[in-house]
mmCIF file of C-alpha atoms and ligand atoms in Angstrom:
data_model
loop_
_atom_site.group_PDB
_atom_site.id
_atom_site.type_symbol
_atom_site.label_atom_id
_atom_site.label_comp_id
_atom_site.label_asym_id
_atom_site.label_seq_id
_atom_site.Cartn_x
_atom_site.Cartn_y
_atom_site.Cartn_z
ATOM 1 C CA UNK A 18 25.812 -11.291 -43.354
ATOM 2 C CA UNK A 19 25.365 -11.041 -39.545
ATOM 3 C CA UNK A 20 22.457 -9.073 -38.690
ATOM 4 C CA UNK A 21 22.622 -6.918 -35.654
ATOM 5 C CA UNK A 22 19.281 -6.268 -33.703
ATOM 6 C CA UNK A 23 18.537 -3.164 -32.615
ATOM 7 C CA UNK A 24 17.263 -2.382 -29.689
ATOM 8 C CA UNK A 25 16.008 0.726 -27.516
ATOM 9 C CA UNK A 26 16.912 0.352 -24.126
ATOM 10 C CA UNK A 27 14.456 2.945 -22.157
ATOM 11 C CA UNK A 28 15.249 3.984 -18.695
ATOM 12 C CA UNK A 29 15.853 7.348 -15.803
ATOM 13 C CA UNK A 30 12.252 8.809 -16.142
ATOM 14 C CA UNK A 31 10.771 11.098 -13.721
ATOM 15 C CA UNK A 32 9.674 9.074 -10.490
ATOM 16 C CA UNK A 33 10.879 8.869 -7.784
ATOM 17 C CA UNK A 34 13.134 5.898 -8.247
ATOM 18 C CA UNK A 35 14.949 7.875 -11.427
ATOM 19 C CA UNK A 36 18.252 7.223 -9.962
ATOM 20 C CA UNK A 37 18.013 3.568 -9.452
ATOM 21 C CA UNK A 38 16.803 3.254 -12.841
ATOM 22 C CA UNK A 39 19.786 5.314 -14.376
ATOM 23 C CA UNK A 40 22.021 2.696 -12.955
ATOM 24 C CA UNK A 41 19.614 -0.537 -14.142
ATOM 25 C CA UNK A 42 19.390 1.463 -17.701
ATOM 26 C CA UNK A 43 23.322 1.887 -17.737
ATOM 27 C CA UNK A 44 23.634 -2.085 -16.844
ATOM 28 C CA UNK A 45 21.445 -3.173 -19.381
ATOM 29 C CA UNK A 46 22.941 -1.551 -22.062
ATOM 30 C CA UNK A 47 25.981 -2.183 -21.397
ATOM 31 C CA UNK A 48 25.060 -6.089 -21.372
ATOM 32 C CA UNK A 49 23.175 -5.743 -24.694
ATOM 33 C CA UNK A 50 25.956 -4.035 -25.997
ATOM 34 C CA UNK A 51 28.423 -6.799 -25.546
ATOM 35 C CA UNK A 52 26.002 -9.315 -26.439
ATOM 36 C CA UNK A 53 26.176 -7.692 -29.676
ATOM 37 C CA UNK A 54 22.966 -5.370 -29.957
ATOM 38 C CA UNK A 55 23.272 -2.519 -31.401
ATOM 39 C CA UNK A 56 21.812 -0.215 -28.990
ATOM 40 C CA UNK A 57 19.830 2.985 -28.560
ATOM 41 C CA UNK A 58 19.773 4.447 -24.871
ATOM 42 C CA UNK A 59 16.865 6.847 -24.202
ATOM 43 C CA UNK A 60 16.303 8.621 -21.284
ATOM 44 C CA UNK A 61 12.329 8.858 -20.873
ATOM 45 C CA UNK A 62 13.604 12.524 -19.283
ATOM 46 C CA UNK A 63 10.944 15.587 -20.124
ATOM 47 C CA UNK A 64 11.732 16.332 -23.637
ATOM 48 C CA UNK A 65 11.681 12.406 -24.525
ATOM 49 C CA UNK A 66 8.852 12.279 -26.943
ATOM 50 C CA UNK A 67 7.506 8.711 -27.722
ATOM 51 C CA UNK A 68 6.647 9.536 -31.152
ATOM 52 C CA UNK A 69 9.761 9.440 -32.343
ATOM 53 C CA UNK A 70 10.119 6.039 -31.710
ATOM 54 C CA UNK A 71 8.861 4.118 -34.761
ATOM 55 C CA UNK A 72 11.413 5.959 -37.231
ATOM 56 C CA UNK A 73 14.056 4.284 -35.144
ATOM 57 C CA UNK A 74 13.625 1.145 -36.289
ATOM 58 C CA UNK A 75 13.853 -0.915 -32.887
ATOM 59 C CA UNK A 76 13.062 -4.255 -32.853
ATOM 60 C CA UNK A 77 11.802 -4.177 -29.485
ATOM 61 C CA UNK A 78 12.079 -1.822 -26.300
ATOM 62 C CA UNK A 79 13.999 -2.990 -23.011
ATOM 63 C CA UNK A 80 12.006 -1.323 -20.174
ATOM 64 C CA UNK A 81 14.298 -0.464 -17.522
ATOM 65 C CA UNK A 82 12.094 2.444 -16.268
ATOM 66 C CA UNK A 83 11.082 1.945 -12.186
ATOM 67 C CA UNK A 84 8.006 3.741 -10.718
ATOM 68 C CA UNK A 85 5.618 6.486 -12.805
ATOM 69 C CA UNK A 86 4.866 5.991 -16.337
ATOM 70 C CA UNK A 87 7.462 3.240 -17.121
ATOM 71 C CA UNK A 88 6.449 0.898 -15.232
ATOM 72 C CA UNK A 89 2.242 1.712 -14.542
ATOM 73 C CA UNK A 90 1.082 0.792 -18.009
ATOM 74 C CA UNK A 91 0.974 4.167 -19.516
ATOM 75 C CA UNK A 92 4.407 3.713 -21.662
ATOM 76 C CA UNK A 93 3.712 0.107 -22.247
ATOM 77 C CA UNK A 94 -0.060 1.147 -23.473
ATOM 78 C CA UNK A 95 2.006 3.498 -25.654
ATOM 79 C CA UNK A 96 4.273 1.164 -26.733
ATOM 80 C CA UNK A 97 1.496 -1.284 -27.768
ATOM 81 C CA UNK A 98 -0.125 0.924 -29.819
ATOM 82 C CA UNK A 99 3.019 1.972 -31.624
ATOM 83 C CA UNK A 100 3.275 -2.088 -32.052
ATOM 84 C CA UNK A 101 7.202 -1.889 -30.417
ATOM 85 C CA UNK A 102 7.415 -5.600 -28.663
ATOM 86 C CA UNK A 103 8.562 -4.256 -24.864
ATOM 87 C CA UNK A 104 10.225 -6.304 -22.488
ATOM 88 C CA UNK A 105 7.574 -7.089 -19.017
ATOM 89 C CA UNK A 106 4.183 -6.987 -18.136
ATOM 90 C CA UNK A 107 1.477 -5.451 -20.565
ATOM 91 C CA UNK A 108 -0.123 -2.083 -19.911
ATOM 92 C CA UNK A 109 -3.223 -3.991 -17.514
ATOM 93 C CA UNK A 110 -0.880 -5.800 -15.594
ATOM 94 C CA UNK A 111 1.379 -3.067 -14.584
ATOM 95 C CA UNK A 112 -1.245 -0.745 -13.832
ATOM 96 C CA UNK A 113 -2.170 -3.298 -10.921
ATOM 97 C CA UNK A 114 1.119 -4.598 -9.790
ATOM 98 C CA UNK A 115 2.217 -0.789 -9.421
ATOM 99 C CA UNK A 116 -0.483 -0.038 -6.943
ATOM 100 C CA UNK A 117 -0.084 -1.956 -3.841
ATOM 101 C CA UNK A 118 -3.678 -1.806 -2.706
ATOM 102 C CA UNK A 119 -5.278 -3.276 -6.091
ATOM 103 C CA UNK A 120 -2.688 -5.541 -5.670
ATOM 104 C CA UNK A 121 -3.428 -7.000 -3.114
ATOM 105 C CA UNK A 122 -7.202 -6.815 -3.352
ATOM 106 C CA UNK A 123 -7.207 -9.458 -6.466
ATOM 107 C CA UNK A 124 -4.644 -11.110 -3.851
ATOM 108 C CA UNK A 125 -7.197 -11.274 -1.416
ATOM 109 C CA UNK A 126 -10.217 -12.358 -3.781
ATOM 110 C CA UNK A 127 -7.275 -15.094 -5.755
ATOM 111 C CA UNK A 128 -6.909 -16.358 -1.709
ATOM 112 C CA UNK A 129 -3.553 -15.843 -2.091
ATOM 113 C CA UNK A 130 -2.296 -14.750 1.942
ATOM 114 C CA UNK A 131 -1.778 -10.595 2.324
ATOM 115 C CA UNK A 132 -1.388 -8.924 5.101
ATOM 116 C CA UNK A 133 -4.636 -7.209 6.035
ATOM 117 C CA UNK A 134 -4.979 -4.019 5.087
ATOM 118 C CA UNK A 135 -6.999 -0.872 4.652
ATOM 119 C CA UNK A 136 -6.793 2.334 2.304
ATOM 120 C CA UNK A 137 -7.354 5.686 2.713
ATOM 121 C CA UNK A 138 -8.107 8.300 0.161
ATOM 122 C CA UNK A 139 -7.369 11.771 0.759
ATOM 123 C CA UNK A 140 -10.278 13.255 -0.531
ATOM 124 C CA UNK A 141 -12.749 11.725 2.062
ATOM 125 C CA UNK A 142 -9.847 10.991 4.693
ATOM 126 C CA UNK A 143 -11.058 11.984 8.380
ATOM 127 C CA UNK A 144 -8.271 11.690 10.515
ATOM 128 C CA UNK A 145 -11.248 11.762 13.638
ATOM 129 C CA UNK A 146 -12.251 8.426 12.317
ATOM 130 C CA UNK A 147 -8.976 6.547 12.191
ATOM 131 C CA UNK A 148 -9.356 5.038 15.663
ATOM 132 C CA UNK A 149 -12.633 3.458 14.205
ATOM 133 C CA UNK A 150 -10.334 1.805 10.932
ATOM 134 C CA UNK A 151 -7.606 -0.090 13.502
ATOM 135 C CA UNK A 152 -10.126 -1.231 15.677
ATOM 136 C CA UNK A 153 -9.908 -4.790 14.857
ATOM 137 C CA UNK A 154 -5.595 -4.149 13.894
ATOM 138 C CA UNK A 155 -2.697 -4.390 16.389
ATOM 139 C CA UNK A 156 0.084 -1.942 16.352
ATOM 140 C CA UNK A 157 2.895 -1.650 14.885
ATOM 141 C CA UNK A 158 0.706 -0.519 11.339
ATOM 142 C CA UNK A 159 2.933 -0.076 8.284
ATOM 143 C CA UNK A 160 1.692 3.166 6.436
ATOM 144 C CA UNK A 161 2.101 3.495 2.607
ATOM 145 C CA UNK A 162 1.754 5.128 -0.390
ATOM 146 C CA UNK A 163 -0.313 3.413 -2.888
ATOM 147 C CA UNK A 164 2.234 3.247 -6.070
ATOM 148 C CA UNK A 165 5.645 4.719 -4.589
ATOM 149 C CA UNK A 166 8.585 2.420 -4.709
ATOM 150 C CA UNK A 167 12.431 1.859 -3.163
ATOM 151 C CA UNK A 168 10.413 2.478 0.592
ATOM 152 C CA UNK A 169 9.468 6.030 -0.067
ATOM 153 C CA UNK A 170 7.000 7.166 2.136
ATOM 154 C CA UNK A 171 6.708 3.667 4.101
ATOM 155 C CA UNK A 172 6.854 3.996 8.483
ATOM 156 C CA UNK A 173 6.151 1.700 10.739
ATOM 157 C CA UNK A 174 3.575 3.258 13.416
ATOM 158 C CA UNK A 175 3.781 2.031 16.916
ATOM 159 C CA UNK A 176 0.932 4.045 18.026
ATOM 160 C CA UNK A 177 -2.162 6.475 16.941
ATOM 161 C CA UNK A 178 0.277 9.446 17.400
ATOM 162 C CA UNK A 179 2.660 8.016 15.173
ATOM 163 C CA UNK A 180 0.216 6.889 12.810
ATOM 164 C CA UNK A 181 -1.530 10.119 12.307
ATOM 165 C CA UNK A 182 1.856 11.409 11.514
ATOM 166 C CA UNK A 183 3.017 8.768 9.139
ATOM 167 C CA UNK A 184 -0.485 8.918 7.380
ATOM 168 C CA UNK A 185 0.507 12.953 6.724
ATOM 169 C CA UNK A 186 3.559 12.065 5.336
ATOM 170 C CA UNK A 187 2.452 9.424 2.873
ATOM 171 C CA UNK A 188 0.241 11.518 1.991
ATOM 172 C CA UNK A 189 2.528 14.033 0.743
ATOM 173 C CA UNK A 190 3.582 11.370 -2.140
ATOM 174 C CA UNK A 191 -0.092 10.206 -3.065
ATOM 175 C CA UNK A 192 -3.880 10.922 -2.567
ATOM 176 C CA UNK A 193 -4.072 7.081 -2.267
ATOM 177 C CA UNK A 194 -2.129 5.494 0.744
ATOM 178 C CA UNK A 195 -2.687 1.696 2.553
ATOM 179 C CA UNK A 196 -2.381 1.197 6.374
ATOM 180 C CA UNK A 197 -1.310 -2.553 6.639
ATOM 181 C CA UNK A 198 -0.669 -5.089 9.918
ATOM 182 C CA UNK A 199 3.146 -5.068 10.374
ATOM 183 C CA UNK A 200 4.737 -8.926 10.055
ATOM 184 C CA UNK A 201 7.189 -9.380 12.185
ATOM 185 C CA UNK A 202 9.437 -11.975 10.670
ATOM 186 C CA UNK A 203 12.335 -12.754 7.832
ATOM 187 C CA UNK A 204 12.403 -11.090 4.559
ATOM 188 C CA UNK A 205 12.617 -12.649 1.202
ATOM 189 C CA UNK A 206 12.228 -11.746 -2.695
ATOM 190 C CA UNK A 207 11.399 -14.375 -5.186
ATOM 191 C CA UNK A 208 12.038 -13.232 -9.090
ATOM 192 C CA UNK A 209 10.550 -14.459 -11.863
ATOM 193 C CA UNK A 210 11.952 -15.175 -15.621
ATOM 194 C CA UNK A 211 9.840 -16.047 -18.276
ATOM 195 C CA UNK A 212 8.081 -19.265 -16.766
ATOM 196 C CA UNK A 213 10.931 -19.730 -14.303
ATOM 197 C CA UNK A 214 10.408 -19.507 -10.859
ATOM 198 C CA UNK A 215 14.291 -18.164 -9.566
ATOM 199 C CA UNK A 216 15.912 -19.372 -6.036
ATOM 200 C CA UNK A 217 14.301 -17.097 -3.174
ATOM 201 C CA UNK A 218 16.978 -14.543 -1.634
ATOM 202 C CA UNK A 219 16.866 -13.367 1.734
ATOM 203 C CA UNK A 220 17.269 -10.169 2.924
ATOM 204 C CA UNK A 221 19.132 -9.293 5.947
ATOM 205 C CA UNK A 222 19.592 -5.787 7.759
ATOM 206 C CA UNK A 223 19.395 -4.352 11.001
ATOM 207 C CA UNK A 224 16.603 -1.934 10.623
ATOM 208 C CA UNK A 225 13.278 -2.876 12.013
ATOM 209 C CA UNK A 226 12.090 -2.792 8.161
ATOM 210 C CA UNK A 227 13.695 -2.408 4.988
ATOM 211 C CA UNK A 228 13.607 1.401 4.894
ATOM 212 C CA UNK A 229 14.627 3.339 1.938
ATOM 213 C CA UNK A 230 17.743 3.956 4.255
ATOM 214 C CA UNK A 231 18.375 0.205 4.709
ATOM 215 C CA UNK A 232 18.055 -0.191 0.741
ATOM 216 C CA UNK A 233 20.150 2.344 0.021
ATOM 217 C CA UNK A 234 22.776 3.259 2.202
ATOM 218 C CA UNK A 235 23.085 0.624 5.326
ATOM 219 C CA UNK A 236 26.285 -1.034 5.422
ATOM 220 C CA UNK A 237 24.767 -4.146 6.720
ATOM 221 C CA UNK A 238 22.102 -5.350 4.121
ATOM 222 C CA UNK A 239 22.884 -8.711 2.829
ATOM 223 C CA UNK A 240 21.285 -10.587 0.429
ATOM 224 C CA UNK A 241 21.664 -14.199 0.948
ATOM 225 C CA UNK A 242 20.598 -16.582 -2.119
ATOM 226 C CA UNK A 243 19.846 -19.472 -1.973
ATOM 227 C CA UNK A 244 18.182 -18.469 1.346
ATOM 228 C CA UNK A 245 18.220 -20.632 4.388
ATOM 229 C CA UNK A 246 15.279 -22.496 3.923
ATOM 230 C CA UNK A 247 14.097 -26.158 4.497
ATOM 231 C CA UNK A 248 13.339 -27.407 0.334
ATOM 232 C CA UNK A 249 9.449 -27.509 1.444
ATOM 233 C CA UNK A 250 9.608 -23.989 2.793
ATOM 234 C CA UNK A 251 11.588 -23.671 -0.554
ATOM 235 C CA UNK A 252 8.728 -24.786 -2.536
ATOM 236 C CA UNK A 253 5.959 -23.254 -0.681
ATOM 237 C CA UNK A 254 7.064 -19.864 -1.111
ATOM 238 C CA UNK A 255 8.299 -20.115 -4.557
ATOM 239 C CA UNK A 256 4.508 -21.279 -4.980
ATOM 240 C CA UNK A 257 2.578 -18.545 -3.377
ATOM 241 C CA UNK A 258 5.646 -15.884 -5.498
ATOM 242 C CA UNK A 259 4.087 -17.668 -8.790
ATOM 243 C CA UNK A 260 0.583 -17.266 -7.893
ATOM 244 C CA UNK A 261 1.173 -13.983 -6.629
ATOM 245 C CA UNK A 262 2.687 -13.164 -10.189
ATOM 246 C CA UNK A 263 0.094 -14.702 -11.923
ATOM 247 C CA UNK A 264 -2.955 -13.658 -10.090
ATOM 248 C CA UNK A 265 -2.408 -10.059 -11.597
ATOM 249 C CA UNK A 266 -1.539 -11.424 -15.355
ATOM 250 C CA UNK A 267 2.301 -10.317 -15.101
ATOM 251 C CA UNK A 268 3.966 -11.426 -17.442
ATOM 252 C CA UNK A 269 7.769 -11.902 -19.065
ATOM 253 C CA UNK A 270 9.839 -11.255 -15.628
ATOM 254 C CA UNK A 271 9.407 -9.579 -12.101
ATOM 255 C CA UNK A 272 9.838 -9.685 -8.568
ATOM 256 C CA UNK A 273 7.491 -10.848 -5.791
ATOM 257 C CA UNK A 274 8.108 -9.115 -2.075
ATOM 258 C CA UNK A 275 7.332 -12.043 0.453
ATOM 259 C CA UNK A 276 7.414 -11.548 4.436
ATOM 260 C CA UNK A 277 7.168 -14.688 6.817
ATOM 261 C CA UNK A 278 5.931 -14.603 10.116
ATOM 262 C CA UNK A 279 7.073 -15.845 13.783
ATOM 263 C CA UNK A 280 5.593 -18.892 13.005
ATOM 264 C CA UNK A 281 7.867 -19.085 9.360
ATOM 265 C CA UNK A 282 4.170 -18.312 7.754
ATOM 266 C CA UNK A 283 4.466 -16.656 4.093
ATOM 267 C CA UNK A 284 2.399 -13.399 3.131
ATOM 268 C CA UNK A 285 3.132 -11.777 0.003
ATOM 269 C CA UNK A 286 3.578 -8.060 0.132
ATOM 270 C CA UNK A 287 4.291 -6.142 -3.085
ATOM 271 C CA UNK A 288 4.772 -7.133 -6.844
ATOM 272 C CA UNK A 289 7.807 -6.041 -8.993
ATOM 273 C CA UNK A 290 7.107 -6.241 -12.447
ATOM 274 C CA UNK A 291 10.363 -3.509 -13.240
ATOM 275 C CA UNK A 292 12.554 -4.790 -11.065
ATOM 276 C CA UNK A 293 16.246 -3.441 -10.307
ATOM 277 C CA UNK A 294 18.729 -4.527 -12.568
ATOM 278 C CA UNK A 295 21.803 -2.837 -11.618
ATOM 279 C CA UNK A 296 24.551 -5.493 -11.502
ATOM 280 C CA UNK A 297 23.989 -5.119 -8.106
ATOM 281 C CA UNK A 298 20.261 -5.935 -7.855
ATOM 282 C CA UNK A 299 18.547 -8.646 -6.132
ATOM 283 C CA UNK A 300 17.077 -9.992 -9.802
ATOM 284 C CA UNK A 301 20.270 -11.044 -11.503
ATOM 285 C CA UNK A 302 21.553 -12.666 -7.745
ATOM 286 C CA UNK A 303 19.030 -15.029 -8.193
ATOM 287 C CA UNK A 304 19.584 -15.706 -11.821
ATOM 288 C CA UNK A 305 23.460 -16.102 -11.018
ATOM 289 C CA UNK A 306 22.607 -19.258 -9.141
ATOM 290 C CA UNK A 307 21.089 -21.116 -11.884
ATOM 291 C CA UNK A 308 24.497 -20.154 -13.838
ATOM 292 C CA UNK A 309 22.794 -17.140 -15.850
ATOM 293 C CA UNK A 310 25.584 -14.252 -15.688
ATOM 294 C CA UNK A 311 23.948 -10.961 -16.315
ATOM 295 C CA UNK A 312 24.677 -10.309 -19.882
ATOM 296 C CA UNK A 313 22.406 -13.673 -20.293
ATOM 297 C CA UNK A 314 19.460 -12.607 -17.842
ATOM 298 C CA UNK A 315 19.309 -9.215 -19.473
ATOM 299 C CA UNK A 316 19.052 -11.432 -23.104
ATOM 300 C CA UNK A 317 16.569 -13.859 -21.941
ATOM 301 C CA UNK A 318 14.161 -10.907 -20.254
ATOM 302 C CA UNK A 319 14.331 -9.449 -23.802
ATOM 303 C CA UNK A 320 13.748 -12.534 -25.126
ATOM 304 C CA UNK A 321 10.484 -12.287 -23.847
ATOM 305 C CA UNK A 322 9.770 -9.389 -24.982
HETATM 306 N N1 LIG B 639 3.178 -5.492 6.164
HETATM 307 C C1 LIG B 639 4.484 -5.352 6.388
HETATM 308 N N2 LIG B 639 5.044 -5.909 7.488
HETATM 309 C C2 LIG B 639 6.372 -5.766 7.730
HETATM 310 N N3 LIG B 639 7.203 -5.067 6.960
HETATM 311 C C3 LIG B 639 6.692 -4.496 5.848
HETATM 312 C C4 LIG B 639 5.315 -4.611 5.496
HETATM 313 N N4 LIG B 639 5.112 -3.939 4.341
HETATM 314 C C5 LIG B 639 6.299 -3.436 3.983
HETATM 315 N N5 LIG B 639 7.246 -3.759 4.884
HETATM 316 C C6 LIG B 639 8.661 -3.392 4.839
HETATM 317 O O1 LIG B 639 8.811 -2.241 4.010
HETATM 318 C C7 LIG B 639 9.592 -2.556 2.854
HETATM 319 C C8 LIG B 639 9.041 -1.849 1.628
HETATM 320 O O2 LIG B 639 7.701 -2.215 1.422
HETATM 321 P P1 LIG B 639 7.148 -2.653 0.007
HETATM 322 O O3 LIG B 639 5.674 -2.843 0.163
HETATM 323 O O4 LIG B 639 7.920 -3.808 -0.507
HETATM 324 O O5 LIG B 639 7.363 -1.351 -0.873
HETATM 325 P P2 LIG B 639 8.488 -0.890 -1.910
HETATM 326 O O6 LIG B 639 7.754 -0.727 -3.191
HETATM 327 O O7 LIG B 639 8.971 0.404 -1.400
HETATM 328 O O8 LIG B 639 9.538 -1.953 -1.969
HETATM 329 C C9 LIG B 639 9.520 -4.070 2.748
HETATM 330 O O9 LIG B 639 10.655 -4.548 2.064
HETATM 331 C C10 LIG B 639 9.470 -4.496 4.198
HETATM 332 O O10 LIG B 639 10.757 -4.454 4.811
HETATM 333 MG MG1 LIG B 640 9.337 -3.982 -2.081
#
């Protein structure tokens, strides 16, 4: 008799990267599905209610959730309890990769390179003392929310006027926002599958950062994997990516942001630990180099699970 796993593929929520992760929940499915699981799509929508879970039956739950609850700890703290095996980081993990500042602080005590930084809470913000914060910074300053995702929120400030304006507006997302030096320089993403460190990608596009705009809509953003890189620069950055991964206990599979300077000088920026996985994403580009298709990436993140 063959037995069919069942699985629960979560996904959509209500962040603000819902959309994205309509299409990665679609994908996934889809991929399950033809592997030959049978599958149970929920949307984690307002009236999903987690407690009806366990009478499903699932064997374990595919997190394609990006932002919010799915992918900050809270559903996988849920899903822990309820002992459901969940694809990803556990509920500690996430709850630091998805803010960018605590991020980056175990970065900076781990000694793993950040760009420096600062963070402002709104509740003792005085915008009369910002001058006083960039003293020792250089414009341009990136502004951005603490746990937003897709580049909501995120400006580049070439000056105070611009930076008071760009702190209002993150604001408007979150009480928590980070004012960070700008890095001029190439763009890369460097995914990671179970121990696996995958091929870096590049990202190309004509915008003077990768905007939600860029990421979304621009014509010209190219994603170029394997990325032109000399094999040490190769191996350096796929270095710092595991470090970066592993300095905040992720776990299973994610994505580490990496920026390189003038002088081709890596800083890690931001860890994924939902990434996209529309069949379209950066995550299963990388994965298609080592000869994993995307039915087979989606079965060896669940595999981890
Ligand atoms: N310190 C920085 N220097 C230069 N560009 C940056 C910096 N931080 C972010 N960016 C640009 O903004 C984009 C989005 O920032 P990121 O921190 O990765 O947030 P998100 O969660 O929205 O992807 C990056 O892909 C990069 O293009
Ligand atoms: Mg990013």
């Amino acid at each position: 008799m063959i037995v069919v796993k069942k699985v629960a593929v979560l996904y959509g929520g209500s962040s603000s990267e819902r959309n994205v992760s309509l299409m990665s929940g679609k994908a996934v499915s889809q991929a399950l599905k033809r592997k030959g699981y049978d599958v149970i799509d929920i949307d984690v929508d307002h009236s999903f209610d987690i407690t009806s879970l366990p009478s499903l039956k699932i064997e374990k739950a595919f997190l394609a959730l990006h932002g919010g609850d799915g992918e900050d700890g809270t559903l996988q703290a849920a899903l822990q309890l309820l002992k459901i095996p969940y694809t990803g980081s556990d509920h500690r993990a996430s709850a630091v990769g998805i803010d960018k500042a605590m991020t980056k602080k175990v970065w900076q005590a781990s000694g793993i390179t950040t760009p420096r930084f600062f963070e402002l809470n709104l509740s003792s913000y005085n915008p009369d003392s910002l001058l006083e914060h960039i003293q020792d910074y250089s414009f341009p300053l990136v502004v951005k929310p603490a746990t937003q995702g897709c580049s909501i929120g995120i400006n580049k400030a070439h000056n105070i006027e611009e930076l008071h304006s760009f702190i209002e507006e993150a604001f408007i997302y979150e009480d928590k926002i980070l004012i960070e030096q700008y890095i001029s320089g190439r763009e890369f993403t460097v995914g990671i599958l179970d121990q696996q460190v995958l091929p870096t990608v590049e990202i190309t596009h004509s915008h003077s950062f990768f905007s939600h705009e860029a990421k979304f809509k621009a014509a010209d953003t190219q994603y170029h994997c394997p990325a032109e890189l000399s094999a040490d620069q190769e191996e350096i950055i796929r270095a710092l990516a595991l470090s970066a991964f592993r300095a905040i206990n992720a776990s299973g599979w994610g994505r580490v942001d990496i920026i390189a300077d003038e002088n081709g000088y890596f800083y890690a920026i931001e860890v994924n630990t939902a990434p996209g996985m529309t069949t379209r994403s950066v995550f299963p580009l990388a994965t298609e180099q080592l000869g994993i298709d995307f039915d087979d990436t989606v079965e060896a993140i669940l595999r981890c699970a």
